[in-house]
Every structure is written in C-alpha cells, then in structure tokens.
Amino acid sequence: GDSVTQMEGPVTLSEEAFLTINCTYTATGYPSLFWYVQYPGEGLQLLLKATKADDKGSNKGFEATYRKETTSFHLEKGSVQVSDSAVYFCALSRRSNYQLIWGAGTKLIIKP
Amino acid sequence: EAQVTQNPRYLITVTGKKLTVTCSQNMNHEYMSWYRQDPGLGLRQIYYSMNVEVTDKGDVPEGYKVSRKEKRNFPLILESPSPNQTSLYFCASSPGDSRSGNTIYFGEGSWLTVV
C-alpha cells in the first residue's frame, strides 16, 4: 500500500547551516505531496505542497521538489534559524479519497 | 478567519467514562477527519467523512465513533475510553476539491489522558 518514509531524527544543526530532510514515498497513481510543520506545543501547519511531478513547493525559505523518477520530496532550506526548530512531517494525499498518509516525523533542533 | 476548532484542548478522564471531542470548521469543507498522534508513529487516521451522513473507518478506528449530521461538525466519541487511547488528537478538514491539491487544514489538537 501507499507509504511515506522520512529520515529519522532528531536532526541537530547550527544556525545558518544548510538543511535537508529526506522523504520518499510509495504510491499508486499520482498523489499530491506535502510538508507539514509542528512547532512545540502547537498543531500542524501546512508548510508547502506540490501536486504534480517536477512541481516545486516553497514557503518561508523552505523548498521541496516533486521527483517522480526517484519518488522523493526532500525538504531543503539554505540557512536555518533557531525558530525553525520543530517536527516536520512529510505526507502524501490519495486523490481518490483525500486521505493523508504520513511519515513518522523528523524532529529538527537548531542551536544558536 | 478560516479555522478548524476542536474542544476540549486538554482533558484528563478515567477509564470507561464516555467523552466527546468536538470539531467544527467554518470553511464549508466537505471532507473532515480525525487523527491521533503518538510518539514514533506519526499521525494515524481514525475516521473520515466525505460529506454529511457519510463516514468511513481510517487506519485505527477501534474504540472510536463519529457522526456527521451537519457539514461543519464532526465530533469524535470515545464510548468507553481506555489508557491506550491517551494521545494527541487532531481534527482536520479539506475542500475535497482537486484544485486545492487536497490541502488539509488542522485544528490545534486535543491532548487526552485516560487514567
């Protein structure tokens, strides 16, 4: 069945470092792909999305490109800040019933 | 302001005492769902609803009930809560429209502890 695999955390970086959080998926058809972020003590917020192959989603300096050939949707940011510390979830959405399939989440810790 | 509102945000209850977590959205969305979030397991879907009076089981429906009598409301019912239902619960809604890229909007979460 459909699934999402993302790198295990926690990922610890220094401020201004380059960030990559890997996400790969298995799905039939052409799902939409998402990154959600959960800041400490808060709910989930949509960070960015891509709905078809080669689309690039971007928001708040984060980017991810929908790569069908490698079934990946890696999250990147050129220079992270302490305020980016959060848990990041990769997810895909089945077009048939809008159900979201989630990765396990990656905790990101940014040190000053 | 477009939002998904769930209540209560925090609850401690005892085993076997029925409880309801309410969820309401003001975006006229057709699709609503409930998830639970547990450490190391990510989010798992409990139930979802494609429209009024239409509900379906998600991945972990055991011990839960839902209803969808109105488009805006989708309450989650725990008839006889047990400690393994201690979790963080999220309600979510979506336009159910492919033009939105199936973007799903989440409530702020409800922390439930069953002792």
CSV table of N, CA, C and O in Angstrom, one decimal, chain A residues 6 30-34 36 38 41-46 48-51 87 89 92-105, chain B residues 9-10 31 35 37 40-45 48 50 57-59 88 90 94 96-109 111:
chain,number,residue,atom,x,y,z
A,6,GLN,N,10.5,8.9,6.0
A,6,GLN,CA,11.3,10.1,6.1
A,6,GLN,C,12.4,9.8,7.1
A,6,GLN,O,12.3,8.9,7.9
A,30,TYR,N,-0.9,9.2,-9.0
A,30,TYR,CA,-0.1,10.5,-8.9
A,30,TYR,C,-0.6,11.3,-7.6
A,30,TYR,O,-1.5,12.1,-7.8
A,31,PRO,N,0.0,11.0,-6.5
A,31,PRO,CA,-0.5,11.7,-5.3
A,31,PRO,C,0.0,13.1,-5.2
A,31,PRO,O,0.9,13.5,-5.9
A,32,SER,N,-0.7,13.9,-4.4
A,32,SER,CA,-0.1,15.2,-4.0
A,32,SER,C,0.8,15.0,-2.8
A,32,SER,O,0.6,14.1,-2.0
A,33,LEU,N,1.8,15.8,-2.7
A,33,LEU,CA,2.8,15.7,-1.7
A,33,LEU,C,2.9,16.9,-0.8
A,33,LEU,O,2.7,18.1,-1.3
A,34,PHE,N,3.1,16.8,0.5
A,34,PHE,CA,3.0,17.9,1.4
A,34,PHE,C,4.2,17.8,2.4
A,34,PHE,O,4.7,16.7,2.8
A,36,TYR,N,4.3,19.3,6.3
A,36,TYR,CA,3.7,20.0,7.4
A,36,TYR,C,4.7,20.2,8.5
A,36,TYR,O,5.6,19.4,8.7
A,38,GLN,N,5.2,21.1,12.8
A,38,GLN,CA,4.5,21.2,14.1
A,38,GLN,C,5.5,21.9,15.1
A,38,GLN,O,6.5,21.2,15.5
A,41,GLY,N,4.3,22.5,21.1
A,41,GLY,CA,3.0,22.8,21.8
A,41,GLY,C,1.9,23.3,20.9
A,41,GLY,O,0.9,23.8,21.3
A,42,GLU,N,2.1,23.2,19.6
A,42,GLU,CA,1.1,23.7,18.6
A,42,GLU,C,0.6,22.6,17.7
A,42,GLU,O,1.1,21.5,17.7
A,43,GLY,N,-0.4,22.9,16.9
A,43,GLY,CA,-0.9,21.9,16.0
A,43,GLY,C,-0.1,21.9,14.7
A,43,GLY,O,1.0,22.5,14.6
A,44,LEU,N,-0.6,21.2,13.7
A,44,LEU,CA,0.1,21.1,12.4
A,44,LEU,C,-0.2,22.2,11.5
A,44,LEU,O,-1.4,22.6,11.3
A,45,GLN,N,0.8,22.7,10.8
A,45,GLN,CA,0.6,23.7,9.8
A,45,GLN,C,1.1,23.3,8.5
A,45,GLN,O,2.2,22.7,8.4
A,46,LEU,N,0.4,23.6,7.4
A,46,LEU,CA,0.9,23.3,6.1
A,46,LEU,C,2.1,24.1,5.8
A,46,LEU,O,2.0,25.4,5.9
A,48,LEU,N,4.4,23.5,2.8
A,48,LEU,CA,4.4,23.6,1.4
A,48,LEU,C,3.8,22.4,0.8
A,48,LEU,O,3.7,21.3,1.4
A,49,LYS,N,3.5,22.4,-0.5
A,49,LYS,CA,2.9,21.3,-1.2
A,49,LYS,C,3.3,21.3,-2.7
A,49,LYS,O,3.8,22.3,-3.2
A,50,ALA,N,3.1,20.2,-3.3
A,50,ALA,CA,3.3,20.0,-4.7
A,50,ALA,C,2.3,19.0,-5.3
A,50,ALA,O,2.1,18.0,-4.6
A,51,THR,N,1.7,19.3,-6.3
A,51,THR,CA,0.6,18.5,-6.8
A,51,THR,C,0.9,17.6,-8.0
A,51,THR,O,0.1,16.8,-8.4
A,87,VAL,N,9.0,19.8,14.6
A,87,VAL,CA,8.9,18.5,14.0
A,87,VAL,C,8.3,18.7,12.6
A,87,VAL,O,7.3,19.3,12.4
A,89,PHE,N,6.8,16.9,9.1
A,89,PHE,CA,6.1,15.7,8.6
A,89,PHE,C,5.9,15.8,7.1
A,89,PHE,O,5.4,16.7,6.6
A,92,LEU,N,1.6,12.3,1.9
A,92,LEU,CA,1.0,12.2,0.5
A,92,LEU,C,-0.5,12.1,0.7
A,92,LEU,O,-1.0,11.6,1.7
A,93,SER,N,-1.1,12.6,-0.3
A,93,SER,CA,-2.6,12.5,-0.3
A,93,SER,C,-3.1,11.7,-1.5
A,93,SER,O,-2.8,12.0,-2.7
A,94,ARG,N,-3.9,10.7,-1.2
A,94,ARG,CA,-4.5,10.0,-2.2
A,94,ARG,C,-5.6,10.8,-2.9
A,94,ARG,O,-6.5,11.3,-2.2
A,95,ARG,N,-5.6,10.9,-4.2
A,95,ARG,CA,-6.6,11.7,-4.9
A,95,ARG,C,-8.0,11.1,-4.8
A,95,ARG,O,-9.0,11.8,-4.9
A,96,SER,N,-8.0,9.8,-4.6
A,96,SER,CA,-9.3,9.1,-4.6
A,96,SER,C,-10.2,9.5,-3.4
A,96,SER,O,-11.4,9.6,-3.5
A,97,ASN,N,-9.6,9.6,-2.2
A,97,ASN,CA,-10.4,9.9,-1.0
A,97,ASN,C,-9.8,10.9,-0.1
A,97,ASN,O,-10.2,11.1,1.0
A,98,TYR,N,-8.8,11.6,-0.6
A,98,TYR,CA,-8.1,12.7,0.2
A,98,TYR,C,-7.5,12.3,1.5
A,98,TYR,O,-7.1,13.1,2.3
A,99,GLN,N,-7.3,11.0,1.7
A,99,GLN,CA,-6.7,10.5,2.9
A,99,GLN,C,-5.2,10.8,2.8
A,99,GLN,O,-4.6,10.7,1.8
A,100,LEU,N,-4.7,11.3,3.9
A,100,LEU,CA,-3.3,11.6,4.0
A,100,LEU,C,-2.6,10.5,4.6
A,100,LEU,O,-3.0,9.9,5.6
A,101,ILE,N,-1.4,10.1,4.0
A,101,ILE,CA,-0.5,9.1,4.5
A,101,ILE,C,0.7,9.8,5.0
A,101,ILE,O,1.3,10.6,4.3
A,102,TRP,N,1.1,9.6,6.3
A,102,TRP,CA,2.1,10.4,6.9
A,102,TRP,C,3.4,9.6,7.1
A,102,TRP,O,3.4,8.4,7.4
A,103,GLY,N,4.5,10.4,7.1
A,103,GLY,CA,5.7,9.9,7.6
A,103,GLY,C,5.7,10.0,9.1
A,103,GLY,O,4.8,10.6,9.7
A,104,ALA,N,6.7,9.4,9.7
A,104,ALA,CA,6.8,9.4,11.2
A,104,ALA,C,7.2,10.7,11.8
A,104,ALA,O,7.0,10.9,13.0
A,105,GLY,N,7.6,11.6,11.0
A,105,GLY,CA,8.1,12.9,11.5
A,105,GLY,C,9.6,13.0,11.8
A,105,GLY,O,10.2,12.0,12.2
B,9,ARG,N,-9.2,21.3,24.5
B,9,ARG,CA,-7.8,21.2,24.1
B,9,ARG,C,-7.1,20.2,25.0
B,9,ARG,O,-6.1,19.6,24.6
B,10,TYR,N,-7.5,20.2,26.3
B,10,TYR,CA,-6.8,19.3,27.3
B,10,TYR,C,-7.8,18.6,28.1
B,10,TYR,O,-8.8,19.3,28.6
B,31,TYR,N,-14.9,17.5,3.3
B,31,TYR,CA,-14.1,16.4,3.9
B,31,TYR,C,-13.6,16.8,5.3
B,31,TYR,O,-13.1,17.9,5.5
B,35,TYR,N,-7.4,12.4,13.4
B,35,TYR,CA,-6.1,11.7,13.5
B,35,TYR,C,-5.7,11.6,15.0
B,35,TYR,O,-6.1,12.4,15.8
B,37,GLN,N,-2.0,11.3,17.2
B,37,GLN,CA,-0.5,11.4,17.0
B,37,GLN,C,0.1,10.8,18.3
B,37,GLN,O,-0.1,11.2,19.4
B,40,GLY,N,6.8,8.4,17.7
B,40,GLY,CA,7.3,7.4,16.8
B,40,GLY,C,6.4,6.8,15.8
B,40,GLY,O,6.8,6.0,15.0
B,41,LEU,N,5.1,7.1,15.9
B,41,LEU,CA,4.2,6.6,15.0
B,41,LEU,C,3.6,7.6,14.0
B,41,LEU,O,2.8,7.2,13.1
B,42,GLY,N,3.9,8.8,14.1
B,42,GLY,CA,3.4,9.8,13.3
B,42,GLY,C,1.9,10.0,13.5
B,42,GLY,O,1.4,9.8,14.6
B,43,LEU,N,1.2,10.4,12.5
B,43,LEU,CA,-0.3,10.6,12.6
B,43,LEU,C,-1.0,9.4,12.0
B,43,LEU,O,-0.6,8.9,10.9
B,44,ARG,N,-2.0,8.9,12.6
B,44,ARG,CA,-2.7,7.8,12.1
B,44,ARG,C,-4.2,8.2,12.0
B,44,ARG,O,-4.8,8.8,13.0
B,45,GLN,N,-4.8,7.9,10.9
B,45,GLN,CA,-6.2,8.4,10.7
B,45,GLN,C,-7.2,7.4,11.5
B,45,GLN,O,-7.1,6.2,11.4
B,48,TYR,N,-12.9,9.2,8.8
B,48,TYR,CA,-13.0,10.4,8.0
B,48,TYR,C,-14.4,10.4,7.4
B,48,TYR,O,-15.2,9.4,7.4
B,50,MET,N,-16.6,12.1,4.0
B,50,MET,CA,-16.5,12.8,2.7
B,50,MET,C,-17.7,13.8,2.5
B,50,MET,O,-17.6,14.6,1.7
B,57,LYS,N,-14.1,4.3,8.1
B,57,LYS,CA,-13.0,4.0,9.0
B,57,LYS,C,-11.7,4.3,8.4
B,57,LYS,O,-11.5,4.1,7.2
B,58,GLY,N,-10.8,4.8,9.2
B,58,GLY,CA,-9.4,5.1,8.8
B,58,GLY,C,-8.6,3.9,9.2
B,58,GLY,O,-9.0,2.7,9.1
B,59,ASP,N,-7.4,4.1,9.6
B,59,ASP,CA,-6.4,3.0,9.9
B,59,ASP,C,-6.6,2.5,11.3
B,59,ASP,O,-6.3,1.3,11.6
B,88,LEU,N,-2.6,12.5,21.5
B,88,LEU,CA,-2.9,13.9,21.0
B,88,LEU,C,-3.8,13.7,19.7
B,88,LEU,O,-3.4,13.0,18.8
B,90,PHE,N,-6.1,15.2,16.5
B,90,PHE,CA,-6.2,16.3,15.6
B,90,PHE,C,-7.5,16.1,14.7
B,90,PHE,O,-7.6,15.0,14.1
B,94,SER,N,-11.0,19.5,4.7
B,94,SER,CA,-10.4,19.8,3.3
B,94,SER,C,-11.6,20.2,2.4
B,94,SER,O,-12.7,19.6,2.6
B,96,GLY,N,-12.0,19.0,-0.3
B,96,GLY,CA,-12.4,17.8,-1.1
B,96,GLY,C,-12.4,18.2,-2.6
B,96,GLY,O,-13.0,17.5,-3.4
B,97,ASP,N,-11.5,19.2,-3.0
B,97,ASP,CA,-11.5,19.7,-4.3
B,97,ASP,C,-10.1,19.5,-4.9
B,97,ASP,O,-9.1,20.0,-4.3
B,98,SER,N,-10.0,18.9,-6.0
B,98,SER,CA,-8.6,18.6,-6.5
B,98,SER,C,-7.9,19.9,-6.8
B,98,SER,O,-6.7,19.9,-6.8
B,99,ARG,N,-8.6,21.0,-7.0
B,99,ARG,CA,-7.9,22.3,-7.3
B,99,ARG,C,-7.1,22.8,-6.1
B,99,ARG,O,-6.2,23.5,-6.3
B,100,SER,N,-7.5,22.3,-5.0
B,100,SER,CA,-6.8,22.7,-3.8
B,100,SER,C,-5.5,21.9,-3.5
B,100,SER,O,-4.8,22.1,-2.6
B,101,GLY,N,-5.3,20.9,-4.4
B,101,GLY,CA,-4.2,20.0,-4.2
B,101,GLY,C,-4.4,19.2,-2.9
B,101,GLY,O,-3.5,18.8,-2.3
B,102,ASN,N,-5.7,19.0,-2.6
B,102,ASN,CA,-6.1,18.3,-1.4
B,102,ASN,C,-5.4,18.8,-0.1
B,102,ASN,O,-5.1,18.1,0.8
B,103,THR,N,-5.2,20.1,0.0
B,103,THR,CA,-4.7,20.7,1.2
B,103,THR,C,-5.7,20.5,2.3
B,103,THR,O,-6.9,20.7,2.2
B,104,ILE,N,-5.1,20.0,3.4
B,104,ILE,CA,-5.9,19.7,4.6
B,104,ILE,C,-5.6,20.7,5.7
B,104,ILE,O,-4.4,21.0,6.0
B,105,TYR,N,-6.6,21.2,6.4
B,105,TYR,CA,-6.4,22.2,7.4
B,105,TYR,C,-6.6,21.5,8.8
B,105,TYR,O,-7.6,20.8,8.9
B,106,PHE,N,-5.8,21.8,9.7
B,106,PHE,CA,-5.8,21.1,11.0
B,106,PHE,C,-6.3,22.0,12.2
B,106,PHE,O,-6.0,23.2,12.2
B,107,GLY,N,-7.0,21.4,13.1
B,107,GLY,CA,-7.2,22.1,14.4
B,107,GLY,C,-6.0,22.1,15.2
B,107,GLY,O,-4.9,21.5,14.8
B,108,GLU,N,-6.0,22.7,16.4
B,108,GLU,CA,-4.8,22.9,17.2
B,108,GLU,C,-4.5,21.7,18.0
B,108,GLU,O,-3.4,21.6,18.6
B,109,GLY,N,-5.4,20.7,18.0
B,109,GLY,CA,-5.1,19.4,18.8
B,109,GLY,C,-5.7,19.4,20.1
B,109,GLY,O,-6.0,20.4,20.8
B,111,TRP,N,-5.2,17.2,23.7
B,111,TRP,CA,-4.4,16.3,24.5
B,111,TRP,C,-5.4,15.5,25.4
B,111,TRP,O,-6.0,16.1,26.3
